[in-house]
Coordinates of N, CA, C and O in Angstrom, one line a residue:
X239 N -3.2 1.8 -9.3 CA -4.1 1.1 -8.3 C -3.5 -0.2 -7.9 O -3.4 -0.6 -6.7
X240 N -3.2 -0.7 -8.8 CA -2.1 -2.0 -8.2 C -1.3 -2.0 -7.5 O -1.2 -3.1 -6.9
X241 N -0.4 -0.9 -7.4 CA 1.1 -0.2 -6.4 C 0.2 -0.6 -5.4 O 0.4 -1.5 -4.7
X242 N -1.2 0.5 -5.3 CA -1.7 0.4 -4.0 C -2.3 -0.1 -3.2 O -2.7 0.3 -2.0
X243 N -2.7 -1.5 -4.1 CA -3.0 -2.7 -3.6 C -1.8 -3.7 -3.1 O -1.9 -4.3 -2.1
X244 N -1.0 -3.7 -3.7 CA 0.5 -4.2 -3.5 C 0.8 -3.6 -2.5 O 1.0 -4.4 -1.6
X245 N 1.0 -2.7 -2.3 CA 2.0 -1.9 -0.8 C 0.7 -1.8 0.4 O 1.0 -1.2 1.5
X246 N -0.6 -2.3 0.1 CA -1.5 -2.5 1.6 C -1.7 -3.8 1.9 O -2.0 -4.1 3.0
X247 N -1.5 -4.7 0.8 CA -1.3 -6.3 1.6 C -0.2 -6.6 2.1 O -0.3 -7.4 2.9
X248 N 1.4 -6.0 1.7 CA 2.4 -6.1 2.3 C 2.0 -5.8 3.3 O 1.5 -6.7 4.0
X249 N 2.0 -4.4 3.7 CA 1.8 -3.7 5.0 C 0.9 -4.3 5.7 O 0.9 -4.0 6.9
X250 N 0.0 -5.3 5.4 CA -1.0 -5.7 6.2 C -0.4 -7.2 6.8 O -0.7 -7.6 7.9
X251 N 0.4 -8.0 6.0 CA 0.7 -9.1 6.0 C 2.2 -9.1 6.9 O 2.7 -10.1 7.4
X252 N 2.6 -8.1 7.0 CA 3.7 -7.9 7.7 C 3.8 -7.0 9.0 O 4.2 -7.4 10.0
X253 N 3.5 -5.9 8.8 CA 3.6 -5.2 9.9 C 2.3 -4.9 11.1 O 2.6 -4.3 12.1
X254 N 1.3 -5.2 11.0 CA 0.6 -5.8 11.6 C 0.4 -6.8 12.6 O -0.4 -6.8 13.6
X255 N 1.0 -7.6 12.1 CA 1.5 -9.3 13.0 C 2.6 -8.3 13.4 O 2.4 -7.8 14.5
X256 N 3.5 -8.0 12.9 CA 4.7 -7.4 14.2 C 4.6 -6.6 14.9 O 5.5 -6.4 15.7
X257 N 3.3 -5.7 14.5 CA 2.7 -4.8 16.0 C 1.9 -5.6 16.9 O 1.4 -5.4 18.0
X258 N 1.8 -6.6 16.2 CA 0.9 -7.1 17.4 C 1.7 -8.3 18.4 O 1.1 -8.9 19.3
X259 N 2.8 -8.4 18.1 CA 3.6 -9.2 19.0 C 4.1 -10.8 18.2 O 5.1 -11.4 18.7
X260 N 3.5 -11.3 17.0 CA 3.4 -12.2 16.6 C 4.8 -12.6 16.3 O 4.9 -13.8 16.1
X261 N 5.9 -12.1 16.1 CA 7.0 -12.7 15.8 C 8.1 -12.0 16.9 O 9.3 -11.7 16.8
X262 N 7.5 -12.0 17.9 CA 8.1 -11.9 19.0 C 9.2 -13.1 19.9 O 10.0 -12.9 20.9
X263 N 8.9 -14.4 19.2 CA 10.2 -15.7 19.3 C 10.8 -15.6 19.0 O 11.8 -16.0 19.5
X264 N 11.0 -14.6 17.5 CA 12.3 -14.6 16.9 C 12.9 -13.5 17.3 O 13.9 -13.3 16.7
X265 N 12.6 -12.7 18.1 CA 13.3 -11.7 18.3 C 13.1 -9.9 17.4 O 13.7 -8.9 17.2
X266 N 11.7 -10.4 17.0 CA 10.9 -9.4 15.8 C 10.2 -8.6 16.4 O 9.0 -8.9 16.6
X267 N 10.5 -7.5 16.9 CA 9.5 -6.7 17.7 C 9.5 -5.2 16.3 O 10.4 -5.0 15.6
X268 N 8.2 -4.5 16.5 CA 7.8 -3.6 15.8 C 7.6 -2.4 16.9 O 6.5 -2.3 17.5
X269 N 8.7 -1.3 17.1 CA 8.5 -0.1 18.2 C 7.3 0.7 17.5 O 7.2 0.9 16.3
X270 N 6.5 1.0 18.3 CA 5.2 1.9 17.9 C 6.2 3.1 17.1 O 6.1 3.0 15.9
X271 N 6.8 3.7 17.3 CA 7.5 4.8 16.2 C 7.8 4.3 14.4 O 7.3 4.8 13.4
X272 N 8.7 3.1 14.6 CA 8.1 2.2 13.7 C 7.2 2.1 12.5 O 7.4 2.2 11.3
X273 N 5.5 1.7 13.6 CA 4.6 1.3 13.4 C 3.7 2.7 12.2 O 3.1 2.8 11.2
X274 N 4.3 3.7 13.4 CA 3.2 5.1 12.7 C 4.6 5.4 11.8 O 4.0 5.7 10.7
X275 N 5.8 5.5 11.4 CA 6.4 5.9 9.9 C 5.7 5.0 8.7 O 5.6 5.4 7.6
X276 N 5.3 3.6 9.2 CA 5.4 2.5 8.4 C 3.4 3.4 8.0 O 3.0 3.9 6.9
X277 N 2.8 3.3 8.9 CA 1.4 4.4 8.3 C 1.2 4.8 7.5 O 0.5 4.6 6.5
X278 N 2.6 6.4 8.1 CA 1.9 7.1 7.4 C 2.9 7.4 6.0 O 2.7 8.5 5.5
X279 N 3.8 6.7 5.4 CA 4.6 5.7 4.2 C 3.5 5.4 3.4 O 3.4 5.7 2.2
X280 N 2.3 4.6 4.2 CA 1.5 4.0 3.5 C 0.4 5.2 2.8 O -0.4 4.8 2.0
X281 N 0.5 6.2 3.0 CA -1.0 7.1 3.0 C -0.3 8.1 2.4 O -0.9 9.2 2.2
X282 N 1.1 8.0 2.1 CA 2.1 8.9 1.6 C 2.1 8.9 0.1 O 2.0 9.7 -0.8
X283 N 2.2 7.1 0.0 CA 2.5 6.5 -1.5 C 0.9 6.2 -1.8 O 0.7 6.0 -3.0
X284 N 0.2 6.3 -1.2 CA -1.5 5.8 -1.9 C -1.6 7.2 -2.3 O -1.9 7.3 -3.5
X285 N -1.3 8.8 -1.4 CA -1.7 9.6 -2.1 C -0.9 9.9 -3.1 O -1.6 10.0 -4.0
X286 N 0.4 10.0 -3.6 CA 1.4 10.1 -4.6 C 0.7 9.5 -5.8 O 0.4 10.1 -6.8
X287 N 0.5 8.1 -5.5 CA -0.2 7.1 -6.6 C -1.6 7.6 -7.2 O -2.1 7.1 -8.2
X288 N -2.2 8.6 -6.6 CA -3.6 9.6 -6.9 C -3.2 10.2 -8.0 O -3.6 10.2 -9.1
X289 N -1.7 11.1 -7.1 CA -1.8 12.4 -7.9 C -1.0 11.9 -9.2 O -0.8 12.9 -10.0
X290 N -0.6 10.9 -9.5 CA 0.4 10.3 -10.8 C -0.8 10.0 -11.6 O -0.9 10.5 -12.7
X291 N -1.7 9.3 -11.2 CA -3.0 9.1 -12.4 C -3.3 10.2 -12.4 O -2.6 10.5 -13.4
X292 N -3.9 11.4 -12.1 CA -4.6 12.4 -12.7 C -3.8 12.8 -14.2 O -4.3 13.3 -15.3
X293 N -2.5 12.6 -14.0 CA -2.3 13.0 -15.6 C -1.6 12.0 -16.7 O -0.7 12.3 -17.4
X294 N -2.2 10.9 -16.5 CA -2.5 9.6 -17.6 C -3.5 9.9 -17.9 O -4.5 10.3 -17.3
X295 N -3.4 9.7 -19.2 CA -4.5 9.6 -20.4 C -4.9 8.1 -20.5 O -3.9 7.3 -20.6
X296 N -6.0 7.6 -20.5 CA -6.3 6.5 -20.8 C -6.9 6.6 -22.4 O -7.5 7.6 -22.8
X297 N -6.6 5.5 -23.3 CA -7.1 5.6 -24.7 C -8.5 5.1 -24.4 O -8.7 4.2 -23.6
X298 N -9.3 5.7 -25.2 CA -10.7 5.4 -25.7 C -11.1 3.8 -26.0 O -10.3 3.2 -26.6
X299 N -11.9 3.5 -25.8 CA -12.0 2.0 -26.5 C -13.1 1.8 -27.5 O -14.3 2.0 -27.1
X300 N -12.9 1.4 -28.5 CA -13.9 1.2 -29.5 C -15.4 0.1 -29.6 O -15.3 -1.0 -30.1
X301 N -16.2 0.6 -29.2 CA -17.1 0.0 -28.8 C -17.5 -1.4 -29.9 O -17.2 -1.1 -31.0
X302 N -18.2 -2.6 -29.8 CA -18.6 -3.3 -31.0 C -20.1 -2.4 -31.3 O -20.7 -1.9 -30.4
X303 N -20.4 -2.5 -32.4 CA -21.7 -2.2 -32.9 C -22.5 -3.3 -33.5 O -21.8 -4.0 -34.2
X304 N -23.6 -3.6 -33.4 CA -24.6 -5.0 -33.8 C -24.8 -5.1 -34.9 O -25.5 -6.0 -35.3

């Protein structure tokens, strides 16, 4: 879940401003072709990162008792 928190604030922090023109002084343009690999990358590794947890075992945790 972290990967997939990690790789949508990048994607959000970065390629977004460069679809939208924002570093366009420096010479930073984002081609819509681009734009949709950089997507669907994103919806590639969120689902990968699904199907990787389904077979982790999480250990039990021992509850306190009063």
């Amino acid at each position: 879940m972290i990967e997939n928190l990690a790789w949508a604030t990048a994607y959000n922090l970065v390629a977004i401003p460069a679809a939208a023109g924002l570093f366009l002084r420096w010479g930073v343009d984002l081609p819509m072709s681009i734009g949709a690999i950089a997507m669907s990358l994103s919806t590639i590794i969120v689902a990968a990162n699904a199907q990787l947890l389904r077979g982790v075992r999480f250990a039990r945790t021992k509850s306190a008792s009063p």
